[in-house]
Coordinates of C-alpha atoms and ligand atoms in Angstrom, one line a residue:
M701 CA 30.5 22.9 -6.7
S702 CA 29.8 20.3 -8.9
S703 CA 27.2 18.3 -10.4
V704 CA 25.4 15.5 -8.9
V705 CA 23.0 13.2 -10.4
I706 CA 19.9 12.1 -8.1
L707 CA 17.6 8.9 -9.8
G708 CA 15.5 6.5 -8.0
A709 CA 17.1 2.9 -6.9
Q710 CA 14.2 0.9 -7.3
W711 CA 11.3 0.8 -9.3
G712 CA 10.7 4.7 -9.7
D713 CA 8.0 6.5 -7.4
E714 CA 11.0 6.6 -4.6
G715 CA 10.3 10.5 -4.0
K716 CA 12.3 12.3 -6.5
G717 CA 10.9 14.6 -7.2
K718 CA 10.6 15.8 -3.3
I719 CA 14.8 15.3 -2.9
V720 CA 15.0 17.0 -6.0
D721 CA 13.0 19.9 -5.5
H722 CA 14.7 20.2 -2.2
Y723 CA 18.2 20.1 -3.2
A724 CA 17.1 22.5 -6.5
G725 CA 17.3 25.0 -3.7
H726 CA 21.2 24.8 -3.7
A727 CA 21.1 24.2 -7.3
D728 CA 22.1 26.3 -10.2
M729 CA 20.8 24.1 -12.8
V730 CA 18.3 20.9 -13.3
V731 CA 18.6 18.8 -16.0
R732 CA 15.8 16.2 -16.5
Y733 CA 17.8 13.6 -18.5
Q734 CA 15.6 10.8 -19.5
G735 CA 12.1 9.4 -19.6
G736 CA 8.9 11.1 -20.9
A737 CA 5.8 11.9 -19.4
N738 CA 5.6 8.4 -17.9
A739 CA 7.4 10.0 -15.4
G740 CA 5.2 11.8 -12.2
H741 CA 7.4 13.6 -9.7
T742 CA 5.1 14.5 -6.5
L743 CA 6.1 18.2 -4.7
V744 CA 4.5 19.0 -1.5
I745 CA 4.7 22.8 -0.5
E746 CA 3.1 24.5 1.7
G747 CA 0.4 21.9 1.4
K748 CA 0.0 22.1 -2.0
K749 CA 0.4 18.9 -4.3
I750 CA 2.1 19.5 -7.5
V751 CA 3.0 16.3 -10.1
M752 CA 5.6 16.6 -12.6
H753 CA 5.8 15.0 -16.2
L754 CA 8.1 16.7 -17.7
V755 CA 9.4 19.9 -16.3
P756 CA 12.5 19.3 -13.8
A757 CA 11.1 19.3 -10.1
G758 CA 13.8 22.5 -9.7
I759 CA 11.0 25.0 -11.1
T760 CA 9.3 26.1 -8.0
R761 CA 12.5 27.4 -7.1
E762 CA 13.6 30.8 -8.6
R763 CA 17.3 29.8 -8.5
P764 CA 18.1 27.0 -11.4
T765 CA 17.8 27.0 -14.8
C766 CA 15.5 23.9 -15.8
V767 CA 16.5 21.8 -19.0
L768 CA 14.9 18.9 -20.7
A769 CA 18.3 17.1 -22.4
D770 CA 18.5 15.0 -25.7
N771 CA 17.6 12.2 -24.4
V772 CA 14.5 13.0 -22.8
V773 CA 10.9 12.5 -25.2
I774 CA 8.2 15.1 -24.9
E775 CA 5.2 14.7 -25.7
P776 CA 3.8 18.6 -26.4
N777 CA 0.3 18.9 -25.5
I778 CA 1.6 17.5 -22.1
L779 CA 4.4 19.5 -22.0
I780 CA 2.1 23.0 -23.0
K781 CA -0.6 21.6 -20.2
E782 CA 2.2 21.3 -17.7
I783 CA 3.9 24.8 -18.0
Q784 CA 0.4 26.2 -17.8
T785 CA -0.6 24.4 -14.6
I786 CA 2.9 25.8 -13.3
K787 CA 2.4 28.9 -14.3
D788 CA -1.2 28.3 -12.4
A789 CA 0.3 27.5 -8.8
G790 CA 2.5 30.7 -9.1
Y791 CA 5.5 29.8 -10.4
K792 CA 7.9 31.7 -12.9
I793 CA 8.2 29.8 -15.7
S794 CA 9.7 31.4 -19.0
P795 CA 12.5 30.7 -22.2
E796 CA 15.2 32.5 -19.3
R797 CA 15.0 30.0 -17.5
F798 CA 13.1 26.6 -19.1
R799 CA 14.8 25.4 -21.8
I800 CA 14.3 22.8 -24.3
S801 CA 16.3 20.2 -26.4
E802 CA 16.3 20.8 -29.9
K803 CA 17.6 17.4 -30.3
A804 CA 15.1 15.9 -27.7
H805 CA 12.7 13.5 -29.5
V806 CA 9.0 14.5 -29.8
T807 CA 6.1 11.8 -28.5
M808 CA 4.0 12.0 -31.4
P809 CA -0.1 11.1 -31.8
Y810 CA 0.9 7.6 -33.5
H811 CA 3.4 7.2 -30.7
L812 CA 0.3 7.5 -28.3
M813 CA -1.9 5.2 -30.2
I814 CA 1.0 2.5 -30.7
D815 CA 2.0 1.7 -26.8
Q816 CA -1.7 1.5 -26.4
L817 CA -3.1 -0.4 -28.5
R818 CA -0.1 -2.5 -28.9
E819 CA -0.6 -3.4 -25.3
I820 CA -4.2 -4.9 -25.5
K821 CA -3.3 -6.6 -28.9
Q822 CA -0.1 -8.4 -27.0
A823 CA -2.1 -8.7 -24.1
R824 CA -0.1 -11.9 -23.2
A825 CA 3.0 -9.8 -23.0
K826 CA 1.8 -6.9 -21.8
I827 CA 3.5 -4.3 -19.9
G828 CA 1.1 -2.2 -18.0
T829 CA 3.0 0.9 -19.5
T830 CA 1.7 4.0 -18.8
G831 CA 0.3 4.3 -22.2
R832 CA 2.4 7.5 -22.8
G833 CA 3.6 6.6 -25.5
I834 CA 7.2 6.1 -24.7
G835 CA 8.4 2.9 -25.7
P836 CA 7.1 3.6 -29.7
T837 CA 8.9 7.0 -29.2
Y838 CA 12.3 5.7 -28.5
E839 CA 12.3 2.5 -31.0
D840 CA 11.6 5.8 -33.6
K841 CA 14.1 7.3 -32.3
V842 CA 16.9 4.2 -32.7
A843 CA 15.5 3.0 -35.8
R844 CA 16.1 6.7 -36.9
R845 CA 12.4 7.9 -37.9
G846 CA 12.0 10.2 -34.9
I847 CA 10.7 13.5 -35.1
R848 CA 12.9 16.0 -32.9
M849 CA 11.8 18.8 -31.2
G850 CA 13.7 20.9 -33.1
D851 CA 11.9 20.1 -36.3
L852 CA 8.8 21.1 -35.2
I853 CA 9.9 24.7 -36.0
R854 CA 11.4 23.9 -39.5
P855 CA 8.1 24.0 -41.7
S856 CA 10.0 22.1 -44.9
I857 CA 12.1 19.3 -42.8
L858 CA 9.1 18.4 -40.9
K859 CA 6.8 18.3 -43.7
E860 CA 9.6 15.7 -46.0
R861 CA 10.3 13.7 -42.6
L862 CA 6.6 13.1 -41.9
S863 CA 5.8 11.6 -45.5
L864 CA 8.6 9.3 -45.0
I865 CA 8.1 8.1 -41.6
L866 CA 3.9 8.2 -42.0
E867 CA 4.3 5.6 -44.7
D868 CA 6.2 3.2 -42.4
R869 CA 4.2 3.6 -39.4
N870 CA 1.0 3.9 -41.5
Y871 CA 1.6 0.4 -42.6
Y872 CA 2.2 -1.0 -38.9
I873 CA -0.9 1.1 -37.9
T874 CA -3.3 -0.6 -40.9
N875 CA -2.1 -3.8 -41.4
Y876 CA -0.8 -5.1 -37.6
L877 CA -2.9 -3.0 -35.5
E878 CA -5.8 -3.1 -38.0
E879 CA -6.4 0.7 -36.9
K880 CA -6.6 4.0 -39.6
P881 CA -4.1 5.4 -40.4
F882 CA -3.1 9.0 -40.0
D883 CA -3.4 11.7 -41.6
I884 CA 0.1 13.3 -42.7
K885 CA -1.9 16.7 -43.6
K886 CA -3.8 16.8 -40.1
V887 CA -0.3 15.5 -38.0
L888 CA 1.7 18.1 -39.9
E889 CA -0.7 21.1 -39.1
E890 CA -0.8 20.0 -35.5
A891 CA 2.9 19.4 -34.9
L892 CA 3.3 23.1 -36.4
E893 CA 1.0 24.3 -34.1
L894 CA 3.0 23.1 -30.9
G895 CA 6.2 23.9 -32.5
D896 CA 5.0 27.7 -32.6
V897 CA 3.6 27.4 -29.0
L898 CA 7.1 25.7 -27.5
A899 CA 9.6 27.7 -29.8
P900 CA 11.1 30.0 -27.6
Y901 CA 12.1 27.5 -25.0
I902 CA 13.9 25.1 -27.8
T903 CA 17.9 25.8 -28.1
D904 CA 20.9 23.8 -28.5
T905 CA 20.4 23.0 -24.2
S906 CA 24.5 21.0 -24.4
K907 CA 26.1 24.2 -25.1
I908 CA 24.3 25.5 -21.7
V909 CA 24.6 21.9 -19.6
Y910 CA 28.5 22.1 -20.7
D911 CA 29.2 26.0 -19.4
A912 CA 27.7 25.6 -16.2
C913 CA 29.6 22.5 -15.4
K914 CA 32.8 24.1 -17.2
S915 CA 32.4 26.9 -14.6
G916 CA 31.6 24.6 -11.8
K917 CA 28.3 25.7 -11.0
N918 CA 26.2 23.2 -9.0
V919 CA 24.0 21.6 -11.8
L920 CA 21.5 18.7 -10.9
F921 CA 20.8 15.9 -12.9
E922 CA 17.2 14.9 -12.1
G923 CA 16.6 10.9 -13.3
A924 CA 13.3 10.0 -13.7
Q925 CA 11.7 5.6 -13.4
G926 CA 14.3 4.0 -11.2
V927 CA 17.5 1.6 -11.7
M928 CA 15.1 -1.9 -11.7
L929 CA 13.7 0.1 -14.8
D930 CA 16.6 0.6 -17.0
V931 CA 16.3 -0.9 -20.6
D932 CA 19.7 -2.8 -19.9
G933 CA 19.8 -3.2 -16.0
G934 CA 16.4 -3.9 -15.5
T935 CA 13.9 -6.6 -14.9
Y936 CA 14.0 -7.3 -18.8
P937 CA 11.8 -6.5 -21.0
Y938 CA 9.5 -5.2 -17.7
V939 CA 11.4 -2.3 -17.9
T940 CA 11.0 1.4 -19.3
S941 CA 13.1 1.8 -22.7
S942 CA 15.5 4.1 -21.2
N943 CA 18.3 4.0 -19.4
T944 CA 17.9 5.8 -16.2
T945 CA 21.9 5.7 -14.8
P946 CA 24.5 8.3 -14.3
G947 CA 26.1 7.4 -17.5
A948 CA 22.9 8.6 -19.2
A949 CA 23.0 12.1 -17.6
A950 CA 26.0 12.8 -19.6
M951 CA 25.2 11.6 -22.8
S952 CA 21.5 12.9 -22.6
A953 CA 23.2 16.8 -21.6
G954 CA 25.6 16.3 -24.0
V955 CA 28.6 16.5 -21.5
S956 CA 31.6 14.8 -19.9
P957 CA 30.7 12.6 -17.3
L958 CA 33.8 13.4 -15.3
F959 CA 31.7 16.9 -14.7
I960 CA 29.9 14.3 -12.1
K961 CA 31.0 14.0 -8.8
N962 CA 28.3 13.0 -6.8
V963 CA 25.4 9.8 -7.5
V964 CA 22.4 10.7 -5.2
G965 CA 20.3 7.3 -5.1
V966 CA 16.6 7.6 -3.9
V967 CA 16.1 4.6 -1.8
K968 CA 12.1 4.2 -0.6
A969 CA 12.1 2.4 2.9
Y970 CA 10.1 -0.8 1.2
S971 CA 9.0 -1.8 -2.4
T972 CA 6.9 -0.7 -5.0
R973 CA 6.5 -1.4 -8.5
V974 CA 3.6 -0.1 -11.4
G975 CA 3.2 -2.3 -14.3
E976 CA 3.9 -6.1 -14.8
G977 CA 7.3 -7.9 -13.9
P978 CA 9.1 -9.2 -11.2
L979 CA 8.3 -7.9 -7.5
P980 CA 10.4 -11.0 -5.5
T981 CA 8.6 -9.5 -2.2
E982 CA 5.5 -8.0 -3.3
L983 CA 2.9 -8.8 -0.6
T984 CA -0.7 -9.0 -1.8
D985 CA -1.7 -9.2 2.3
E986 CA -3.1 -6.8 4.1
V987 CA 0.0 -5.5 5.3
G988 CA 0.5 -5.1 1.4
D989 CA -2.6 -2.8 1.4
M990 CA -1.4 -1.0 4.7
L991 CA 1.7 -0.3 3.1
R992 CA -0.5 1.1 0.1
F993 CA -2.7 2.8 2.4
Q994 CA -0.6 4.8 4.6
G995 CA 2.4 5.3 1.8
G996 CA -0.3 6.9 -0.5
E997 CA 0.9 4.7 -3.1
Y998 CA -1.2 5.5 -6.5
G999 CA 0.5 6.0 -9.5
A1000 CA 1.4 9.8 -9.5
T1001 CA 0.8 10.0 -14.0
T1002 CA -2.2 6.9 -13.8
G1003 CA -3.5 6.8 -11.0
R1004 CA -3.0 2.7 -11.0
P1005 CA -2.5 1.6 -7.3
R1006 CA 0.8 0.5 -6.6
R1007 CA 2.3 -2.7 -5.8
C1008 CA 3.7 -2.7 -2.6
G1009 CA 5.8 -5.1 -0.3
W1010 CA 9.4 -5.3 2.2
L1011 CA 12.2 -4.2 1.1
D1012 CA 14.7 -5.5 -1.2
M1013 CA 18.5 -5.4 -0.2
V1014 CA 19.1 -8.4 -3.0
C1015 CA 18.1 -5.1 -5.8
L1016 CA 19.1 -2.6 -4.0
K1017 CA 23.1 -4.0 -3.2
Y1018 CA 22.6 -4.7 -7.2
T1019 CA 21.3 -1.0 -7.8
T1020 CA 24.6 0.9 -6.2
R1021 CA 26.5 -1.4 -7.4
Y1022 CA 25.1 -1.0 -11.4
A1023 CA 24.6 3.1 -11.0
G1024 CA 27.4 3.5 -9.0
L1025 CA 26.2 5.4 -6.2
T1026 CA 28.1 7.3 -3.6
S1027 CA 25.6 8.0 -1.6
F1028 CA 22.0 7.5 -0.7
I1029 CA 18.6 9.4 0.8
L1030 CA 16.1 7.5 2.3
T1031 CA 12.0 8.5 2.1
K1032 CA 8.7 7.4 3.2
L1033 CA 10.5 5.7 6.8
D1034 CA 7.8 7.4 8.5
V1035 CA 5.2 5.1 6.3
L1036 CA 6.4 2.1 8.7
T1037 CA 4.9 3.2 11.4
G1038 CA 2.3 0.8 12.9
F1039 CA 3.6 -2.4 11.3
P1040 CA 4.4 -4.6 14.2
E1041 CA 7.1 -6.0 12.1
I1042 CA 9.3 -5.3 9.2
K1043 CA 11.1 -7.3 7.1
V1044 CA 14.0 -7.2 4.6
A1045 CA 15.1 -9.1 1.8
V1046 CA 18.8 -10.6 1.8
A1047 CA 18.6 -12.9 -0.7
Y1048 CA 15.7 -15.0 -2.5
E1049 CA 15.4 -19.0 -2.7
V1050 CA 14.6 -20.7 -5.9
N1051 CA 14.0 -24.6 -6.0
G1052 CA 16.5 -24.8 -3.1
K1053 CA 19.1 -22.9 -4.6
R1054 CA 20.1 -19.7 -3.1
Y1055 CA 20.4 -16.4 -4.5
D1056 CA 22.7 -14.0 -2.9
D1057 CA 22.8 -11.8 -6.2
L1058 CA 19.6 -10.6 -8.7
P1059 CA 19.7 -13.5 -11.2
Y1060 CA 19.6 -12.8 -14.5
D1061 CA 16.3 -14.9 -15.1
I1062 CA 15.0 -13.1 -12.3
V1063 CA 11.7 -13.0 -15.1
S1064 CA 11.3 -16.5 -15.9
L1065 CA 12.0 -17.6 -11.6
S1066 CA 9.5 -15.1 -11.0
G1067 CA 6.8 -17.3 -9.9
D1068 CA 9.2 -19.4 -8.0
V1069 CA 11.3 -16.9 -6.3
K1070 CA 10.8 -16.7 -2.4
P1071 CA 12.6 -14.2 -0.2
V1072 CA 14.5 -14.8 2.6
Y1073 CA 13.6 -12.7 5.4
K1074 CA 15.5 -10.7 7.9
S1075 CA 13.0 -9.5 11.0
F1076 CA 13.0 -6.2 12.6
P1077 CA 10.8 -5.1 15.4
G1078 CA 8.7 -1.8 14.2
W1079 CA 7.6 0.9 16.0
T1080 CA 4.4 2.9 17.1
E1081 CA 5.5 6.9 17.0
D1082 CA 5.5 9.5 14.3
L1083 CA 8.4 10.0 12.9
K1084 CA 7.6 13.3 10.8
G1085 CA 8.8 16.0 13.7
A1086 CA 12.0 14.4 13.7
S1087 CA 14.6 17.2 13.1
N1088 CA 17.7 14.5 14.1
I1089 CA 18.6 10.9 14.1
D1090 CA 18.5 10.6 17.6
Q1091 CA 15.0 11.8 18.4
L1092 CA 13.9 8.8 15.9
P1093 CA 12.7 5.7 17.8
K1094 CA 15.3 2.9 18.5
N1095 CA 13.6 0.3 16.7
A1096 CA 14.0 2.8 13.6
R1097 CA 16.7 4.0 14.4
D1098 CA 18.4 0.3 13.6
Y1099 CA 16.9 -0.2 10.7
V1100 CA 18.2 2.7 9.0
E1101 CA 21.5 1.9 11.0
W1102 CA 20.8 -1.6 9.0
I1103 CA 20.6 -0.6 5.6
K1104 CA 23.5 1.9 6.0
A1105 CA 25.9 -1.0 6.7
E1106 CA 24.3 -2.9 4.0
L1107 CA 24.4 -0.8 1.2
G1108 CA 28.1 0.8 2.3
V1109 CA 27.8 4.3 0.9
P1110 CA 26.8 7.3 3.1
M1111 CA 23.0 8.6 3.6
V1112 CA 23.5 12.1 3.0
M1113 CA 19.0 12.6 4.1
M1114 CA 16.3 11.0 5.0
S1115 CA 12.8 12.4 4.1
L1116 CA 9.9 11.8 6.8
G1117 CA 6.9 13.4 5.2
A1118 CA 5.6 14.6 1.5
Q1119 CA 6.2 18.0 2.6
R1120 CA 8.9 20.2 1.5
G1121 CA 11.3 20.6 4.7
E1122 CA 9.8 17.7 6.3
G1123 CA 12.8 15.2 7.1
I1124 CA 16.8 15.3 7.6
E1125 CA 19.7 16.2 6.5
S1126 CA 23.4 15.3 7.6
Q1127 CA 25.6 16.4 4.1
N1128 CA 25.1 18.0 1.1
P1129 CA 25.6 16.5 -2.1
F1130 CA 26.9 19.3 -3.7
E1131 CA 29.4 20.3 -1.5
A1132 CA 29.9 16.6 -0.1
Ligands
GDP1452 P1 8.5 10.3 -7.5 O1 8.1 9.2 -9.2 O2 10.0 9.1 -7.3 O3 9.0 11.5 -7.8 O4 8.0 9.8 -7.1 P2 6.2 10.2 -7.0 O5 5.9 11.6 -7.1 O6 5.5 9.3 -7.4 O7 5.6 9.0 -5.3 C1 6.5 9.7 -4.4 C2 5.2 9.6 -3.1 O8 5.6 10.2 -1.8 C3 4.0 11.4 -3.5 O9 2.7 11.3 -3.4 C4 5.0 12.2 -2.7 O10 4.6 13.4 -2.3 C5 5.6 11.0 -1.4 N1 6.4 11.2 -0.5 C6 7.6 11.7 -1.0 N2 8.6 11.7 -0.1 C7 7.7 11.1 1.1 C8 8.1 10.8 2.4 O11 9.3 10.8 3.0 N3 7.0 10.4 3.0 C9 6.0 9.9 2.8 N4 5.0 9.8 4.0 N5 5.5 10.5 1.4 C10 6.4 10.9 0.9
IMO1453 P1 9.0 8.0 -12.1 O1 10.1 8.9 -12.7 C1 7.2 4.5 -11.6 C2 6.2 1.8 -15.1 C3 5.5 1.4 -16.1 C4 5.3 0.3 -16.5 C5 6.7 0.1 -17.0 C6 7.0 0.8 -18.8 O2 7.4 8.7 -11.2 O3 9.1 7.0 -10.7 P2 6.7 3.1 -19.7 O4 5.2 3.7 -19.9 O5 7.8 3.6 -19.5 O6 6.8 2.4 -21.5 O7 6.2 1.7 -19.1 O8 7.6 1.6 -16.8 N1 7.0 3.5 -15.7 C7 7.3 3.7 -14.1 N2 6.9 3.2 -12.7 N3 7.7 5.5 -12.1 C8 7.4 5.7 -13.1 O9 7.8 7.1 -13.2 C9 7.9 5.2 -14.2 N4 7.5 5.3 -15.5 C10 7.3 4.0 -16.2 O10 4.2 1.6 -14.7 O11 5.8 -0.3 -16.1
MG1454 MG1 6.6 8.7 -9.7

């Protein structure tokens, strides 16, 4: 019995949703610990696809209590719609098994507006955000002018805070973004209505998570985005606005980091990225198009085509160290079927200089970074039905064994298809 963090080891969209859904079958609690509705976590259960943006991917399982912890940022309209979608799909979601931290910050209508308009106004420094108000919500949190979920059910506090906050935000909106100011009465009314709907779910989640950890329950901490998008560890400023790494899980849930026994990185068998910023192994040719086509690489939140490229071992070794992975899960190996040659970046060359580690100035060097590739012969067999690693073609096995040796931590599962159950599990991280 133990607590496990499952997080993305690349630029997001590694297949975390599918993996969290799988392990949630063994979990007593699933805690989403950062990010907001920028995330899109896809589950395919009995042929039906469902995408979670805020609600933990464990909600489709009977057993776990699902929690949105302190450092998640919540857009209430999106959450309410998502709860309805989950109900419509036939899954149970009630205040008994879905809890929202009263300390989680609220993405307000002005956050959405600021996020979207800023990308236009400052087009030369565009991040390519999801437009879900994530950056502005976290900015306000740190600037101590945030609204928390607990405020939505306390009308007098909400009114007082909104009047102060809107004074500040409206100045920015009218003077810098040259837009109409938000009307406090309207914002307040809408926020209170949304608060009424969500009130039964809002509580002190730190106590619930603590009790589960303390009594030795299986607690799964679900990450969003990926280590390369971490606000400190990622390709800054082309990152999201939260920490995606395991320390953030304990901090957000309000429990000791010592409860965490395993940190499992989800590694996609190649690289993708949505939005701006460096992707050293990006392929802008027909090989990249084939990866996008075979992998269905389109954003689960925005529908944008994902940028695709070969696996990047420089980044992966960095994220294995930075996030302290104790094991990893390889996903989407099936997508590589049919490529005559498969490459992996083992180092970068920049103007004649070799880098074996991720350079600090990866962003400014970006245009000059040339990956040093190791090449693997491909395979043509469909991998989907394999239930044992020995059933994979030799070339696929060699590719996997090489990744395992490079990362130096055990591989606990291999995902070979989008459907629940497609893949090979070698170890349950709760029992390791
Ligand atoms: P997340 O954000 O990390 O949860 O990943 P996304 O859901 O945004 O993107 C992963 C996509 O790949 C989704 O469409 C999944 O249904 C799909 N997927 C997940 N694992 C596999 C796999 O092993 N093979 C294939 N072919 N698709 C997968
Ligand atoms: P999941 O959890 C992939 C990217 C955006 C943009 C940058 C900042 O599904 O893996 P933001 O809206 O967070 O301010 O955008 O981060 N991004 C993601 N990319 N998967 C995600 O989530 C992402 N969430 C944000 O595309 O480049
Ligand atoms: Mg996603």
